[in-house]
Coordinates of C-alpha atoms in Angstrom, one line a residue:
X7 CA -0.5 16.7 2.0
X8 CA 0.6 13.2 3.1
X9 CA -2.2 10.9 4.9
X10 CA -0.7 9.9 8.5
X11 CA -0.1 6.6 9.0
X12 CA -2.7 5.0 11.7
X13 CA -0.5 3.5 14.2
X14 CA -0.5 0.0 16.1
X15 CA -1.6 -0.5 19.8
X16 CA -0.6 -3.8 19.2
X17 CA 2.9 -4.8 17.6
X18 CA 3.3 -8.0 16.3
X19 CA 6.0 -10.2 16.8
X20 CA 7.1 -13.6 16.4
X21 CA 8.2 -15.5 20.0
X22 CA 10.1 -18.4 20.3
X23 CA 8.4 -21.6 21.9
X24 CA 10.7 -24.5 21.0
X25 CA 10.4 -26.5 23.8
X26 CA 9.1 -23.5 25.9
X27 CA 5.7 -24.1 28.2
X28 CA 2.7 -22.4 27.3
X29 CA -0.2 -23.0 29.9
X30 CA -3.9 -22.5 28.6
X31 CA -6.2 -22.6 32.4
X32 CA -9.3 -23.8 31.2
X33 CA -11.6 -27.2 29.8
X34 CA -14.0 -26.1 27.7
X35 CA -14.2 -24.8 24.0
X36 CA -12.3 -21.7 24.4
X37 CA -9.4 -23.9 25.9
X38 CA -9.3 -26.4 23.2
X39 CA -9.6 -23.5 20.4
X40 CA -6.3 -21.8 22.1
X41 CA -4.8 -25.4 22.6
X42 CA -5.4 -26.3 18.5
X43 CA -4.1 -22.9 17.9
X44 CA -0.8 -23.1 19.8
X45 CA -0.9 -27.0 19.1
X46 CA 0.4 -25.8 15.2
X47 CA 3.8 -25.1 17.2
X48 CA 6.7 -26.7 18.9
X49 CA 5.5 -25.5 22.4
X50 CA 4.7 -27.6 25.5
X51 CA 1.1 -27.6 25.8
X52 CA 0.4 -27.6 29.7
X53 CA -3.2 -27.1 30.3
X54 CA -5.0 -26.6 33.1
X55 CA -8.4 -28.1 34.1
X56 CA -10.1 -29.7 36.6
X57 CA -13.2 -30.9 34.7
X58 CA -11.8 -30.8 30.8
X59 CA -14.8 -31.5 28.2
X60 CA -14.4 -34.6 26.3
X61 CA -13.1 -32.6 22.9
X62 CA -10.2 -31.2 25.4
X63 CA -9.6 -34.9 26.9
X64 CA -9.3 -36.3 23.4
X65 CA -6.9 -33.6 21.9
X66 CA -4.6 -33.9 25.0
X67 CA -4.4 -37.7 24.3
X68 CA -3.5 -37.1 20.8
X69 CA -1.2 -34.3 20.9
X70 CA 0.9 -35.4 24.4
X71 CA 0.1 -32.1 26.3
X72 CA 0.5 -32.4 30.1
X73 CA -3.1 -32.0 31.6
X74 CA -3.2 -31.2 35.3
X75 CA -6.4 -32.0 36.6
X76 CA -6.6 -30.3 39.6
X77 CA -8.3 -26.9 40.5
X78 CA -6.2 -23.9 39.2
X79 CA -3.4 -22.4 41.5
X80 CA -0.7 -19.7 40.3
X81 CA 1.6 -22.4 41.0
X82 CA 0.7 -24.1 37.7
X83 CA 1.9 -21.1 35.3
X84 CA 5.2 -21.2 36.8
X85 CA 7.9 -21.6 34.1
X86 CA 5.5 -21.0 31.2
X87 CA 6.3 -18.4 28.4
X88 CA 3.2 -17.5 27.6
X89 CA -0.6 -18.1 29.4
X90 CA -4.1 -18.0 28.4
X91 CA -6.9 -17.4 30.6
X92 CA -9.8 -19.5 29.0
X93 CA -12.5 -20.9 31.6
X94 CA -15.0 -19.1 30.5
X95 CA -15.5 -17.5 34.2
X96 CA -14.9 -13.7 34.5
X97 CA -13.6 -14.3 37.9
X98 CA -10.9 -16.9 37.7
X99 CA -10.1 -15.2 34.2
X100 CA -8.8 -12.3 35.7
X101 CA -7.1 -14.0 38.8
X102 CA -5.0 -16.2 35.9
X103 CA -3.7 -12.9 34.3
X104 CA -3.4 -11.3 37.4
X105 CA -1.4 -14.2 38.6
X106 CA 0.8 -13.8 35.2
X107 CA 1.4 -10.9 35.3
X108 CA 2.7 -11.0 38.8
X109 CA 5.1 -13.7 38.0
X110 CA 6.6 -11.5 34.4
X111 CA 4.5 -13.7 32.0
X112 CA 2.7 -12.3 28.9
X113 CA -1.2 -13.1 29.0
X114 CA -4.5 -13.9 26.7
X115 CA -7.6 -13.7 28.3
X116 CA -9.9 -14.9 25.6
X117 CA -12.9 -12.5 24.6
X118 CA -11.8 -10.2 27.2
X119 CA -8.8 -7.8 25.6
X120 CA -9.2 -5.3 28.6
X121 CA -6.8 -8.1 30.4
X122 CA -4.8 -9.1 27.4
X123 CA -1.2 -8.4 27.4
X124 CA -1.1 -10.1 23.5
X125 CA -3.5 -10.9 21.3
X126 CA -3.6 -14.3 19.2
X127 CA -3.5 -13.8 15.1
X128 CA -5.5 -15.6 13.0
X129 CA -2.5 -17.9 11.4
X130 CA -1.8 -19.3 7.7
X131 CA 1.0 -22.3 8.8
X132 CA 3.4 -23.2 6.0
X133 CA 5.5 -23.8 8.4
X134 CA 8.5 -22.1 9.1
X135 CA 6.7 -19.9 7.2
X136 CA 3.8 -18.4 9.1
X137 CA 1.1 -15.4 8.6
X138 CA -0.3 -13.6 11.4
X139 CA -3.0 -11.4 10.9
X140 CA -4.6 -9.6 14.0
X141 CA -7.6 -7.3 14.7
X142 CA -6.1 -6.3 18.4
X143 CA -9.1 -7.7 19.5
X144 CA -11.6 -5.7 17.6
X145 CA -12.8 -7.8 14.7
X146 CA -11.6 -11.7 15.0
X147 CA -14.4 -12.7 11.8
X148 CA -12.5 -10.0 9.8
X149 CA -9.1 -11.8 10.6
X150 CA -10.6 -15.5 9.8
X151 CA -11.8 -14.2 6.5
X152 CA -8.6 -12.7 5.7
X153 CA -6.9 -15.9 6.7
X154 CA -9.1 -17.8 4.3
X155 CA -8.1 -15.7 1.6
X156 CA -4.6 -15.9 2.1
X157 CA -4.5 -19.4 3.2
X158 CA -5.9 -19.8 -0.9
X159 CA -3.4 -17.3 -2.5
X160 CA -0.3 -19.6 -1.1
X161 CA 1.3 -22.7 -2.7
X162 CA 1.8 -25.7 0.0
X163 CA 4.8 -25.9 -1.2
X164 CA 5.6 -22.7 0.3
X165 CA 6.7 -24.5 3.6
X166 CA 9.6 -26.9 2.4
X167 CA 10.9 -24.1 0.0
X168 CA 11.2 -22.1 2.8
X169 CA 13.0 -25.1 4.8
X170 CA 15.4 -25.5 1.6
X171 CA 16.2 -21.7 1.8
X172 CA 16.8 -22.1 5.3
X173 CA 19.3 -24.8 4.4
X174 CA 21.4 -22.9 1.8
X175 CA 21.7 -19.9 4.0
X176 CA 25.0 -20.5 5.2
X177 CA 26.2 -21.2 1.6
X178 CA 24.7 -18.4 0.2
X179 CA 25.8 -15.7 2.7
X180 CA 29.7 -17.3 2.1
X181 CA 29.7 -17.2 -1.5
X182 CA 27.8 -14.1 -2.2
X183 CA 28.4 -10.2 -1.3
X184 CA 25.9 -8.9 1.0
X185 CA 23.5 -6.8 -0.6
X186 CA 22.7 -6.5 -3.9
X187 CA 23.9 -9.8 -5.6
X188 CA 22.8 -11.9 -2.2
X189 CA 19.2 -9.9 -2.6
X190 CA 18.9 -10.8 -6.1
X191 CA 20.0 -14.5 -5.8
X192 CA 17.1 -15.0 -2.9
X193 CA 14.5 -12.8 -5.9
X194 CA 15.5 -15.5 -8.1
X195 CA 15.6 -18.6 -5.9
X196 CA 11.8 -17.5 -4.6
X197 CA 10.8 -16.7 -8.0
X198 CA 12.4 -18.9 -10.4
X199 CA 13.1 -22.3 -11.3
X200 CA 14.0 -23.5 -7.6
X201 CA 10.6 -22.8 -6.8
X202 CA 8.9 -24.0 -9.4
X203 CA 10.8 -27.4 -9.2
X204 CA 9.1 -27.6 -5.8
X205 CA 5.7 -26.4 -6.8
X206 CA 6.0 -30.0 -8.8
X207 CA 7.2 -31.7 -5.9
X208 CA 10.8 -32.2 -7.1
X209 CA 12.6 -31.7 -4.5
X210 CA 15.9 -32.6 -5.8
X211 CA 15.7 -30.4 -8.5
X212 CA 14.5 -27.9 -6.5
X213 CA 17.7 -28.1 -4.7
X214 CA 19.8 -28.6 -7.6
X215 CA 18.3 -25.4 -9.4
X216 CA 19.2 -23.5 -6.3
X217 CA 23.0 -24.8 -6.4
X218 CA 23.1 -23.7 -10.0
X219 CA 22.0 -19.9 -9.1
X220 CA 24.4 -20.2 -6.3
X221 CA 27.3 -21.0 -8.2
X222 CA 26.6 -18.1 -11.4
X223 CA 28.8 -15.5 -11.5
X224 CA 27.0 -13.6 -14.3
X225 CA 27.1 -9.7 -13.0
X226 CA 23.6 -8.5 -11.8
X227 CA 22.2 -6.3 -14.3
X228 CA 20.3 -3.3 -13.5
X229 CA 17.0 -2.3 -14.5
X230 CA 14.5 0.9 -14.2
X231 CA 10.7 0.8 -14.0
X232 CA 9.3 4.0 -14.2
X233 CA 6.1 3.0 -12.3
X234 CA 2.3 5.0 -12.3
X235 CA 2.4 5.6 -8.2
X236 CA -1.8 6.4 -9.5
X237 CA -4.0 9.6 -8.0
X238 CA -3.0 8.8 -4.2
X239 CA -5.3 6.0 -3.1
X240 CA -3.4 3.1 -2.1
X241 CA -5.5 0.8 -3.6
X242 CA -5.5 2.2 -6.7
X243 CA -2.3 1.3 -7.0
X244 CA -1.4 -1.5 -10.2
X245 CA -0.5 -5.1 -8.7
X246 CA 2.7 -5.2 -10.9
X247 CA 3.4 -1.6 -9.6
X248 CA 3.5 -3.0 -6.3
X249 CA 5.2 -6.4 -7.2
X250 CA 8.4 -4.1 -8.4
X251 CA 8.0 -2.1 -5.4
X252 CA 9.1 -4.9 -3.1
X253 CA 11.6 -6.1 -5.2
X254 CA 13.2 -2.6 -5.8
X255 CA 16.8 -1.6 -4.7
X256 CA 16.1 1.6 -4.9
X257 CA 13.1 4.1 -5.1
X258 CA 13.3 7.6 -6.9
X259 CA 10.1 9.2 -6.2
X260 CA 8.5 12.6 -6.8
X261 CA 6.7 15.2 -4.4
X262 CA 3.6 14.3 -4.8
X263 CA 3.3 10.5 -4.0
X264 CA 1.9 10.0 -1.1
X265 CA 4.4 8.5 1.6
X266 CA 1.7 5.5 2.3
X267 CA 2.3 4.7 -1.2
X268 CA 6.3 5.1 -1.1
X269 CA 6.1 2.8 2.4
X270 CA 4.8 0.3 0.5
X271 CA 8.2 -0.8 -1.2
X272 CA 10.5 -3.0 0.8
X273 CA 11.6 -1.5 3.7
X274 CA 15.4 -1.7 3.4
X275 CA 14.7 -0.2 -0.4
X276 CA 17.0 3.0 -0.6
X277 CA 14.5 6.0 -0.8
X278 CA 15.2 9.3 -3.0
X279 CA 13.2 12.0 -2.8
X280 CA 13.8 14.0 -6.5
X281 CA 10.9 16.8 -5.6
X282 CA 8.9 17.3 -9.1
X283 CA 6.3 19.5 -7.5
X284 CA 5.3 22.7 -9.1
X285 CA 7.7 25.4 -7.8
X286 CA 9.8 23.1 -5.8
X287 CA 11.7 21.0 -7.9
X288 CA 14.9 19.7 -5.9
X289 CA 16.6 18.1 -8.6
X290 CA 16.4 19.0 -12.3
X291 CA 15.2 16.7 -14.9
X292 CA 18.8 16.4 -16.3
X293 CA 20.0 15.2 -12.8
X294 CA 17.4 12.7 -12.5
X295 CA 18.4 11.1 -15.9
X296 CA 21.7 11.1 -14.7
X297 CA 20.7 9.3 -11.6
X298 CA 18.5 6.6 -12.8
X299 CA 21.5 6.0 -15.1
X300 CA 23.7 5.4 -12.6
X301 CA 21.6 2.9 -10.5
X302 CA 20.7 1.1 -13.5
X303 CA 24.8 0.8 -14.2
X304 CA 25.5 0.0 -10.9
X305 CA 23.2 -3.3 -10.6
X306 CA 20.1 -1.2 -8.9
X307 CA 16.7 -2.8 -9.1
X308 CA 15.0 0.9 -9.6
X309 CA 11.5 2.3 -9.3
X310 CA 11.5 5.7 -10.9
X311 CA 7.7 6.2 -9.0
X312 CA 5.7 9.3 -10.4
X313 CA 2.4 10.4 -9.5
X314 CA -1.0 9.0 -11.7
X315 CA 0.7 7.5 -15.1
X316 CA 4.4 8.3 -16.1
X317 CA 2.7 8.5 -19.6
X318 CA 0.7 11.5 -18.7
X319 CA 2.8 14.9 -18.5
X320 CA 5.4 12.3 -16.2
X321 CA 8.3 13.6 -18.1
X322 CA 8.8 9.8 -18.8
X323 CA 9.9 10.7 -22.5
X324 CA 13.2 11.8 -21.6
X325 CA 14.2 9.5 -19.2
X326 CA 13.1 6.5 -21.4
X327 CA 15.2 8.3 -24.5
X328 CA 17.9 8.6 -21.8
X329 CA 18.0 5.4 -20.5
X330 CA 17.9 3.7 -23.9
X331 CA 20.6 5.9 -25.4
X332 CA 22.8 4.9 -21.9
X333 CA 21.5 1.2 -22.6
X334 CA 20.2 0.5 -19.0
X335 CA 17.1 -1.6 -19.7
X336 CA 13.5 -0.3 -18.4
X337 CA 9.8 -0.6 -18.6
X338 CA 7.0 1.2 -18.2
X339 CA 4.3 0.2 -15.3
X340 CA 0.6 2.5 -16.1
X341 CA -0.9 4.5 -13.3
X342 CA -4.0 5.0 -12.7
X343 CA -3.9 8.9 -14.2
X344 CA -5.8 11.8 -12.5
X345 CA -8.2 12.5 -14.9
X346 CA -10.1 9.0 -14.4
X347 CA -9.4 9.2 -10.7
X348 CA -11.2 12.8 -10.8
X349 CA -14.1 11.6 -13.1
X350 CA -14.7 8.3 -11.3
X351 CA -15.3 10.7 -7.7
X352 CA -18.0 12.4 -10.2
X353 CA -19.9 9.4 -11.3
X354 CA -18.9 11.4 -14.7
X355 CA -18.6 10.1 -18.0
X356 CA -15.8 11.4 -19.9
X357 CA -17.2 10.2 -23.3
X358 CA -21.3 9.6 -23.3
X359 CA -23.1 8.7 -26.4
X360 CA -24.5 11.2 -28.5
X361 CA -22.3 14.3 -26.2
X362 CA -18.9 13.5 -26.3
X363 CA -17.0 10.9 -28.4
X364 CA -13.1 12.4 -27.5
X365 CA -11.1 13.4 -24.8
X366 CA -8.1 15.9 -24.6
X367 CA -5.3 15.7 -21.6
X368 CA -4.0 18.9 -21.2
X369 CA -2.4 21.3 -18.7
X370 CA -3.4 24.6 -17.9
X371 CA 0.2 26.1 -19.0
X372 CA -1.2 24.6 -22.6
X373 CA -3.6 27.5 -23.0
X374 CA -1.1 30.5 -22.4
X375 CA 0.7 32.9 -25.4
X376 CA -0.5 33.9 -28.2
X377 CA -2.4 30.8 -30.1
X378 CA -4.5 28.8 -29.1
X379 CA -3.3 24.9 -29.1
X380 CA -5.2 22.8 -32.1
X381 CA -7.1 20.7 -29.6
X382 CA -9.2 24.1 -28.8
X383 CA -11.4 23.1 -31.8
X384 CA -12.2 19.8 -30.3
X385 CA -13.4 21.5 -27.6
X386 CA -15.3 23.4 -29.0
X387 CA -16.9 20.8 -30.9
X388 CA -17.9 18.2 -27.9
X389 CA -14.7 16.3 -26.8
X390 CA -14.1 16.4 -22.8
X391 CA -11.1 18.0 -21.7
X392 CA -9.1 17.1 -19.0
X393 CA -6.9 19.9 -17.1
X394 CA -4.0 19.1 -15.6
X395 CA -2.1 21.7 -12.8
X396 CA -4.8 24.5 -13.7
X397 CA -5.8 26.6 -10.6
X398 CA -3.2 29.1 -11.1
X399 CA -4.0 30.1 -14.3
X400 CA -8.0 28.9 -14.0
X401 CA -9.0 32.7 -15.1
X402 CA -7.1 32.3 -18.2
X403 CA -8.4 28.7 -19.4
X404 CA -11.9 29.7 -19.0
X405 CA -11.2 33.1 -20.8
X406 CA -9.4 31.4 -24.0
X407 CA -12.0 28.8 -24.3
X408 CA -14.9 31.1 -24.1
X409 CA -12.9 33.6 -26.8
X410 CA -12.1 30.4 -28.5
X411 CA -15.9 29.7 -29.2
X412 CA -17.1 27.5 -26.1
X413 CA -20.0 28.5 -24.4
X414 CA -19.3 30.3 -21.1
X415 CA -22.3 28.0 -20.1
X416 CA -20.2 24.7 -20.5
X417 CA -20.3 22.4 -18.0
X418 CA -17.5 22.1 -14.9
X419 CA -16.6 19.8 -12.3
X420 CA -13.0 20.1 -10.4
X421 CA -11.9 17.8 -7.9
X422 CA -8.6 19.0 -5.3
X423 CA -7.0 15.5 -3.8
X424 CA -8.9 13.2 -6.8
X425 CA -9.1 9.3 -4.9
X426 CA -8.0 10.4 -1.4
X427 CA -10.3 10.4 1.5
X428 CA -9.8 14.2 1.7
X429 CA -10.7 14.9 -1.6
X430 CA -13.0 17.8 -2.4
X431 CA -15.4 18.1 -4.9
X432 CA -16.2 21.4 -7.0
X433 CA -19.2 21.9 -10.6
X434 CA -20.0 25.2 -11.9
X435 CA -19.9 26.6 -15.5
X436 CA -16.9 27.6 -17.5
X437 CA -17.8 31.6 -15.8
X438 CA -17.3 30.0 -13.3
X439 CA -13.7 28.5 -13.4
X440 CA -11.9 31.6 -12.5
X441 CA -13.1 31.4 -9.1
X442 CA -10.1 29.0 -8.7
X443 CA -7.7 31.3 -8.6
X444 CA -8.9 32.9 -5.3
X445 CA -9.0 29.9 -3.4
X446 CA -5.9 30.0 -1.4
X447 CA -7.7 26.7 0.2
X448 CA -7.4 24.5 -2.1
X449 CA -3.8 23.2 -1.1
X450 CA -3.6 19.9 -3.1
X451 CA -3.3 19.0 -6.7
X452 CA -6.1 20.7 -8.9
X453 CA -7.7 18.5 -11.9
X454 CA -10.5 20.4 -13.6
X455 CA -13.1 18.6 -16.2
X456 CA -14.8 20.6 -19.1
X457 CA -17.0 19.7 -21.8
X458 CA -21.4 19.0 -21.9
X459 CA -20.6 15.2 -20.7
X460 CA -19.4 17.0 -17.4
X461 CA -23.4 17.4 -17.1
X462 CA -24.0 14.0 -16.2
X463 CA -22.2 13.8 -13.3
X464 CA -23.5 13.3 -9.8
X465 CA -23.4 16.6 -7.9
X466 CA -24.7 15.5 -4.7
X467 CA -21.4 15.4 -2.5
X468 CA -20.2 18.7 -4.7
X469 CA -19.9 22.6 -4.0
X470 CA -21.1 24.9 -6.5
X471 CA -18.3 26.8 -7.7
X472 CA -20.5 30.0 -8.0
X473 CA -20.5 30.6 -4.4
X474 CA -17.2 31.1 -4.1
X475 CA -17.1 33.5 -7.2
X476 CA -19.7 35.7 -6.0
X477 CA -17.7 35.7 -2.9
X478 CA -14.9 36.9 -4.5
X479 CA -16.7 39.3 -6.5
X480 CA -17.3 40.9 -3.7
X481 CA -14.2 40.8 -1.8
X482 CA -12.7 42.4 -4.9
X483 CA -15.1 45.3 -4.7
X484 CA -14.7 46.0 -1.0
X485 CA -10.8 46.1 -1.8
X486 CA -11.6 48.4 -4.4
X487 CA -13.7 50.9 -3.0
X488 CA -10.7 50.9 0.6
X489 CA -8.8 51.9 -1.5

């Protein structure tokens, strides 16, 4: 089941101030910390202050802003787009946003968001290229530290390769379709040799390098990444995984990845929903080759996005031996898989010297018919095995392992939702495992760990799985004796 998306009280936006008034009522520090902050744009600084503080005095000298010295009156905000409320003084805070509000203009009261109508981001200025990042009030260190850290990931010369792509605009939107090719040209130009001519402060062949992707008419070719979309946690998911994701076209994606993780591709990305869950499957694997063909011939940018690794019972096989026989080009992007999601929620370790020295990845569906798979012996003999999409047929794993050999006594630990917040958290024996199968709670995807390594896990946050099998031990006995 999907996470919901926590929503905004606060939506941020980006306002034009070119030449627009911005009035800040107020001489001390928290004026002159809102003055700095707006002073980073092309505003008209009018501020407001009868007694300003020498700091104030000195950056209105510097900076040009119009200071009115006089006691504050509503008169002052008139014709500003934007006020602050920063004297310091409860009172005369609240009469300023009264005042603005009154007259139709958005207000800041600083340190008092009960009278904001906006709040003010922390900002990273490469101008025109600008990061806001904003707390709605509730955590303004948290947004400074995340400025720092931004501010540090981004080149300076961020700002004047933005200002060159503003000047090619026209061009490029003239000599190149919208859509795909224009998409792929700006990809390029942001990522390629325009930038890093600018990086080495060449700006002339900076701009040169850009002309020259301007004027190529070689055809965009397409290209598939069949990407691990990992357990469910968000953060789990690969950097390059997510790199791809907002440069994608398009994004093919199964059942089971979470929509947080789907919203994290580029928004105007095309989004196609191909089903892959057990018992709902709302294209066939057939159709899906054919589809990710098709993009791939048609120019797409593609994420093929499965859940945990596309490596790992993914299916990714075919549609690798079908994209290479149609010769779309593709690569593979790991996911984090289930398995380690559901042994790292354990604090298990799925080898441990001296116990276990293997591992086997298998699904439930592996242990049906009439022989038991060759990896049964491995079992049997130590390795750690890994069950994929086994709930249904729980009763039947536990019953061909314990025939097989394995002690009925062997360690288990299950986890439903493995990385989410969610998640739930299951150890018993291998008697135990067929409890599963009665658990018409357990809703989400299933991954169930066996072997004596499954003994060093931490049990603390866990259920025992044996309650619920004497439980339904006895449910099946009242049913039996109604009857």
């Amino acid at each position: 089941m999907p996470q919901a998306t926590s929503k905004l009280n606060a939506f941020p936006v980006f306002m034009r101030v070119e030449g627009e008034a911005v009035a800040i009522v107020g001489g001390g520090e928290e004026a002159l910390a809102k003055a700095r902050l707006i002073g980073q744009s092309s505003a008209l600084l009018r501020i407001i202050a009868d007694a300003a503080e020498p700091e104030l005095l000195a950056f209105i000298a510097a900076t040009g802003a119009i200071h009115i010295a006089a006691a504050y009156d509503a008169a002052h905000l008139e014709g500003a787009v934007m006020v602050f409320a920063a004297s310091g003084n409860e009172a005369l805070d609240r009469r300023v946003a009264e005042d603005a509000r009154r007259l139709g203009i958005p207000v800041n009261a600083v340190d008092r968001p009960e009278l904001c109508d906006f709040f003010t981001p922390a900002l990273v200025n490469r101008a025109p290229v600008a990061i806001a990042i904003g707390t709605e009030g509730a955590g303004p260190v948290l947004a400074q530290m995340l400025r720092s850290r931004i501010d540090r990931m981004l080149s300076p010369s961020l700002g004047p390769l933005a200002s060159l792509a503003a000047s090619l605009r026209g061009t490029a939107e003239r000599l190149l379709p919208k859509g795909n090719a224009r998409r792929r040209f700006w990809s390029d130009f942001f990522g390629g040799s325009p930038a890093r001519a600018m990086a080495a402060g060449q700006l002339s062949q900076a701009h040169d390098a850009a002309v020259d992707l301007l004027l190529s008419n070689a055809p965009a070719s397409g290209h598939v990444a069949l990407v691990g979309a990992g357990p469910g946690a968000e953060d789990l998911l690969t950097l390059r995984a997510h790199r791809l994701l907002m440069e994608a076209d398009v994004i093919v994606h199964d059942a089971l990845v979470p929509e947080a993780i789907v919203a994290m591709g580029r928004r105007d990305a095309e989004r196609l929903p191909v089903g892959k869950r057990k018992g709902c499957h709302t294209k066939s694997q057939a159709e899906i080759n054919a589809l990710l063909i098709e993009l791939g011939r048609d120019g797409k940018r593609v994420v093929r996005l499965k859940s945990g690794d596309p490596l790992v019972f993914g299916r990714a096989g075919e549609e690798m031996a079908a994209l290479r026989d149609a010769g779309v080009a593709y690569e593979v992007v790991p996911g984090v898989t289930a398995a380690f999601a559901a042994a790292a929620d354990f604090e298990l370790p799925l080898t441990l010297r001296g116990v276990s020295s293997s591992m086997v990845f298998t699904t439930g569906h592996d242990l049906k018919g009439n022989s038991l798979p060759d990896w049964a012996k491995l079992a049997i003999s130590g390795a750690t095995v890994a069950v994929y999409m086994g709930r249904s047929v729980a009763a039947e794993v536990a019953g061909r392992l314990i025939e097989a050999g394995l002690s009925p006594d062997t360690a288990v630990a299950v986890v439903e939702n493995a990385s989410l917040a969610n998640r739930r958290r299951f150890h018993g024996t291998l008697a135990d495992l067929p409890s599963l199968e009665v658990r018409a709670d357990l809703t989400g995807p299933v991954m169930t760990i066996i072997g004596d390594a499954v003994a060093g896990a931490n049990f603390e946050r866990s259920e025992p799985l044996a309650t619920h099998r004497h439980e339904g031990a006895a449910q099946t006995a009242v049913e039996g004796a109604e009857r």
